[in-house]
Amino acid sequence: MCIRDRVEAANGSTLFLDEIGELPLEAQARLLRVLQESEIRKVGSVQSKKVDVRLVVATHRDLKQLVIDGHFREDLYYRINVMSLVLPPLRERGQDIDLLINHYLGSDWTIDDEALEAMHHYPWPGNVRQLINALERATILAEENLITIEDLPAEVVDSAGLEDISARPQAVRRLDSIERAHIIEVLKEEQGNKARTARTLGIHRRKLYRLLERFEIDESSYSQ
């Protein structure tokens, strides 16, 4: 949807434009014209239509620097910069992580202490979007509505140092090796059929996929 259509759809209300720093210069010019004239004109039309829109924008970019670099119009910058609210990155708002998790997951999900510790330790360079993406992934992989450390993305786990193979005791690494070999053996017996393999192992298919990823088991490991 182009700027003109978005403004028309938001007429009489609020228009939110996310990542305005990514808006091409041509689109910036159209937006500036709308803000200055409070009207839009459809392609092929000779008449303009008055619009009344409250504009709210967001960006992770430094708009002042973009103006200096010639990537953002200075006149548009001053037009939209009436009131600014600077939100610190998520890594500086650790107390918000629990709130965001509870808001997104609701009361139907539980996250164990180890997974929660990893999420608090991770710096979240992608901020809230990345956190939500990690939670979405976890809800797909989790069993019985319980999110564990195994359900989180590798970068979150590695950041917390909870899955550092080099730091594991020798006995734990040996158990991992035994478990990996057993999974490969069952896969061979079931001719690579993952549904049957999961049933034989007595685990959910989603957990089998997690273990395949964790132990780096690909088809070459069990194909005859």
Tab-separated table of C-alpha atoms in Angstrom:
chain	number	residue	atom	x	y	z
A	1	MET	CA	0.000	0.000	0.000
A	2	CYS	CA	1.444	3.362	-1.050
A	3	ILE	CA	1.651	6.474	1.122
A	4	ARG	CA	-1.395	8.024	-0.521
A	5	ASP	CA	-3.559	4.952	0.126
A	6	ARG	CA	-2.385	4.690	3.721
A	7	VAL	CA	-3.186	8.338	4.384
A	8	GLU	CA	-6.620	7.943	2.826
A	9	ALA	CA	-7.343	4.835	4.899
A	10	ALA	CA	-6.310	6.666	8.089
A	11	ASN	CA	-8.344	9.797	7.370
A	12	GLY	CA	-9.886	11.073	10.585
A	13	SER	CA	-7.604	8.937	12.749
A	14	THR	CA	-3.940	8.125	13.390
A	15	LEU	CA	-1.481	6.845	10.802
A	16	PHE	CA	1.506	4.906	12.156
A	17	LEU	CA	4.518	4.551	9.865
A	18	ASP	CA	7.131	2.132	11.167
A	19	GLU	CA	10.802	2.435	10.149
A	20	ILE	CA	10.306	5.766	8.422
A	21	GLY	CA	14.081	5.983	8.085
A	22	GLU	CA	13.826	3.302	5.390
A	23	LEU	CA	11.350	5.334	3.305
A	24	PRO	CA	12.732	6.093	-0.194
A	25	LEU	CA	13.311	9.762	-1.027
A	26	GLU	CA	10.509	9.726	-3.599
A	27	ALA	CA	8.030	8.475	-1.012
A	28	GLN	CA	9.371	11.026	1.485
A	29	ALA	CA	8.513	13.805	-0.986
A	30	ARG	CA	4.945	12.502	-1.354
A	31	LEU	CA	4.519	12.254	2.404
A	32	LEU	CA	5.835	15.785	2.893
A	33	ARG	CA	3.382	17.104	0.331
A	34	VAL	CA	0.487	15.401	2.127
A	35	LEU	CA	1.559	16.821	5.481
A	36	GLN	CA	1.960	20.327	4.089
A	37	GLU	CA	-1.244	20.472	2.078
A	38	SER	CA	-3.449	18.101	4.123
A	39	GLU	CA	-4.806	16.648	0.931
A	40	ILE	CA	-4.230	13.800	-1.497
A	41	ARG	CA	-4.884	13.364	-5.199
A	42	LYS	CA	-5.379	9.959	-6.764
A	43	VAL	CA	-3.594	9.063	-9.957
A	44	GLY	CA	-5.606	10.269	-12.947
A	45	SER	CA	-7.836	12.509	-10.840
A	46	VAL	CA	-8.036	16.300	-11.266
A	47	GLN	CA	-9.553	16.838	-7.841
A	48	SER	CA	-7.846	16.705	-4.483
A	49	LYS	CA	-9.323	15.254	-1.327
A	50	LYS	CA	-8.823	16.860	2.056
A	51	VAL	CA	-7.516	14.547	4.775
A	52	ASP	CA	-7.075	14.902	8.511
A	53	VAL	CA	-4.464	12.509	9.848
A	54	ARG	CA	-2.433	12.398	13.048
A	55	LEU	CA	0.988	11.005	12.107
A	56	VAL	CA	3.071	8.814	14.414
A	57	VAL	CA	6.363	7.421	13.128
A	58	ALA	CA	9.062	5.124	14.471
A	59	THR	CA	12.588	4.245	13.440
A	60	HIS	CA	15.705	2.570	14.769
A	61	ARG	CA	17.848	4.810	12.567
A	62	ASP	CA	19.449	8.150	13.469
A	63	LEU	CA	17.355	10.495	11.327
A	64	LYS	CA	19.677	13.448	11.953
A	65	GLN	CA	22.575	11.459	10.553
A	66	LEU	CA	20.452	10.331	7.610
A	67	VAL	CA	19.723	14.001	6.863
A	68	ILE	CA	23.447	14.778	6.955
A	69	ASP	CA	24.172	11.812	4.672
A	70	GLY	CA	21.487	12.926	2.223
A	71	HIS	CA	19.246	9.900	2.760
A	72	PHE	CA	16.416	11.709	4.517
A	73	ARG	CA	14.790	15.015	3.626
A	74	GLU	CA	15.603	17.781	6.096
A	75	ASP	CA	12.224	19.494	5.570
A	76	LEU	CA	10.391	16.239	6.293
A	77	TYR	CA	12.550	15.656	9.364
A	78	TYR	CA	11.506	18.956	10.914
A	79	ARG	CA	7.899	18.428	9.849
A	80	ILE	CA	7.587	15.115	11.726
A	81	ASN	CA	9.894	15.885	14.638
A	82	VAL	CA	7.314	17.750	16.709
A	83	MET	CA	7.626	15.504	19.759
A	84	SER	CA	10.161	12.715	20.182
A	85	LEU	CA	10.113	9.730	22.493
A	86	VAL	CA	13.405	7.865	22.773
A	87	LEU	CA	12.944	4.247	23.809
A	88	PRO	CA	16.114	2.538	25.091
A	89	PRO	CA	17.029	-0.802	23.482
A	90	LEU	CA	15.666	-3.929	25.101
A	91	ARG	CA	19.085	-4.836	26.510
A	92	GLU	CA	18.793	-1.753	28.752
A	93	ARG	CA	15.266	-2.644	29.838
A	94	GLY	CA	15.804	-6.084	31.331
A	95	GLN	CA	12.793	-5.674	33.591
A	96	ASP	CA	10.572	-5.438	30.520
A	97	ILE	CA	11.497	-8.914	29.295
A	98	ASP	CA	9.210	-10.661	31.788
A	99	LEU	CA	6.380	-8.271	30.951
A	100	LEU	CA	6.789	-8.879	27.222
A	101	ILE	CA	6.977	-12.655	27.690
A	102	ASN	CA	3.829	-12.690	29.818
A	103	HIS	CA	2.018	-10.423	27.384
A	104	TYR	CA	2.894	-12.499	24.353
A	105	LEU	CA	2.523	-15.991	25.829
A	106	GLY	CA	-0.449	-15.321	28.084
A	107	SER	CA	-1.482	-17.662	30.864
A	108	ASP	CA	-1.469	-20.838	28.757
A	109	TRP	CA	2.320	-21.104	28.583
A	110	THR	CA	5.090	-21.618	31.124
A	111	ILE	CA	8.796	-20.903	30.658
A	112	ASP	CA	11.257	-22.695	32.919
A	113	ASP	CA	13.926	-20.926	34.960
A	114	GLU	CA	16.852	-21.960	32.750
A	115	ALA	CA	15.200	-20.638	29.600
A	116	LEU	CA	14.166	-17.440	31.364
A	117	GLU	CA	17.728	-16.902	32.591
A	118	ALA	CA	19.039	-17.288	29.040
A	119	MET	CA	16.537	-14.758	27.730
A	120	HIS	CA	17.533	-12.250	30.394
A	121	HIS	CA	21.212	-12.755	29.621
A	122	TYR	CA	20.867	-12.292	25.851
A	123	PRO	CA	21.362	-8.676	24.596
A	124	TRP	CA	18.535	-8.819	21.987
A	125	PRO	CA	20.117	-6.738	19.198
A	126	GLY	CA	16.843	-7.051	17.291
A	127	ASN	CA	14.914	-5.701	20.286
A	128	VAL	CA	11.233	-6.617	20.785
A	129	ARG	CA	10.781	-8.031	17.277
A	130	GLN	CA	13.572	-10.528	17.867
A	131	LEU	CA	12.170	-11.473	21.269
A	132	ILE	CA	8.736	-12.151	19.776
A	133	ASN	CA	10.316	-14.171	16.973
A	134	ALA	CA	12.171	-16.291	19.542
A	135	LEU	CA	8.953	-16.868	21.479
A	136	GLU	CA	7.084	-17.839	18.321
A	137	ARG	CA	9.793	-20.376	17.523
A	138	ALA	CA	9.682	-21.699	21.089
A	139	THR	CA	5.920	-22.220	21.073
A	140	ILE	CA	6.227	-24.282	17.895
A	141	LEU	CA	8.917	-26.545	19.344
A	142	ALA	CA	7.774	-26.763	22.959
A	143	GLU	CA	5.881	-29.691	24.380
A	144	GLU	CA	2.911	-29.470	26.749
A	145	ASN	CA	3.013	-25.656	26.735
A	146	LEU	CA	6.328	-25.618	28.598
A	147	ILE	CA	9.206	-23.682	27.032
A	148	THR	CA	12.656	-25.006	27.932
A	149	ILE	CA	16.191	-24.021	27.011
A	150	GLU	CA	16.066	-26.476	24.090
A	151	ASP	CA	13.225	-24.523	22.480
A	152	LEU	CA	15.161	-21.250	22.249
A	153	PRO	CA	17.283	-20.124	19.267
A	154	ALA	CA	20.930	-21.173	19.390
A	155	GLU	CA	22.210	-17.597	19.679
A	156	VAL	CA	20.159	-17.044	22.849
A	157	VAL	CA	21.397	-20.272	24.413
A	158	ASP	CA	25.029	-19.692	23.417
A	159	SER	CA	24.984	-16.164	24.827
A	160	ALA	CA	24.011	-17.504	28.230
A	161	GLY	CA	26.744	-20.145	28.074
A	162	LEU	CA	24.252	-22.829	29.033
A	163	GLU	CA	24.915	-25.068	26.057
A	164	ASP	CA	28.659	-24.573	25.677
A	165	ILE	CA	29.867	-28.042	24.753
A	166	SER	CA	33.455	-27.234	25.699
A	167	ALA	CA	32.354	-26.365	29.238
A	168	ARG	CA	30.363	-29.527	29.826
A	169	PRO	CA	31.687	-32.212	32.131
A	170	GLN	CA	33.131	-35.261	30.403
A	171	ALA	CA	30.314	-37.496	31.620
A	172	VAL	CA	27.634	-35.262	30.122
A	173	ARG	CA	29.408	-35.164	26.776
A	174	ARG	CA	29.655	-38.958	26.851
A	175	LEU	CA	25.912	-39.254	27.501
A	176	ASP	CA	25.245	-36.925	24.576
A	177	SER	CA	27.378	-39.145	22.372
A	178	ILE	CA	25.439	-42.230	23.470
A	179	GLU	CA	22.093	-40.506	22.870
A	180	ARG	CA	23.190	-39.340	19.431
A	181	ALA	CA	24.311	-42.833	18.453
A	182	HIS	CA	21.014	-44.300	19.665
A	183	ILE	CA	18.958	-41.846	17.624
A	184	ILE	CA	20.995	-42.621	14.515
A	185	GLU	CA	20.552	-46.364	15.112
A	186	VAL	CA	16.756	-46.030	15.382
A	187	LEU	CA	16.656	-43.814	12.293
A	188	LYS	CA	18.488	-46.507	10.365
A	189	GLU	CA	16.065	-49.171	11.622
A	190	GLU	CA	13.092	-47.026	10.612
A	191	GLN	CA	14.711	-46.236	7.234
A	192	GLY	CA	14.841	-42.535	8.014
A	193	ASN	CA	11.117	-42.226	8.742
A	194	LYS	CA	11.006	-39.553	11.434
A	195	ALA	CA	7.426	-40.189	12.552
A	196	ARG	CA	8.156	-43.862	13.252
A	197	THR	CA	11.514	-42.963	14.803
A	198	ALA	CA	9.848	-40.577	17.241
A	199	ARG	CA	7.294	-43.243	18.221
A	200	THR	CA	10.039	-45.813	18.761
A	201	LEU	CA	11.994	-43.376	20.917
A	202	GLY	CA	8.845	-42.480	22.830
A	203	ILE	CA	9.131	-38.763	22.138
A	204	HIS	CA	7.156	-36.156	20.239
A	205	ARG	CA	8.201	-35.607	16.640
A	206	ARG	CA	9.030	-31.955	17.391
A	207	LYS	CA	11.470	-33.061	20.080
A	208	LEU	CA	13.103	-35.434	17.604
A	209	TYR	CA	13.688	-32.522	15.226
A	210	ARG	CA	15.233	-30.530	18.067
A	211	LEU	CA	17.563	-33.403	18.866
A	212	LEU	CA	18.527	-33.802	15.216
A	213	GLU	CA	19.456	-30.130	15.143
A	214	ARG	CA	21.234	-30.235	18.478
A	215	PHE	CA	23.341	-33.290	17.626
A	216	GLU	CA	23.842	-32.168	14.009
A	217	ILE	CA	22.336	-35.354	12.622
A	218	ASP	CA	21.609	-35.076	8.900
A	219	GLU	CA	20.470	-37.672	6.397
A	220	SER	CA	24.028	-38.704	5.598
A	221	SER	CA	24.381	-39.906	9.206
A	222	TYR	CA	21.709	-42.581	8.958
A	223	SER	CA	21.123	-43.344	5.286
A	224	GLN	CA	21.940	-46.898	4.276
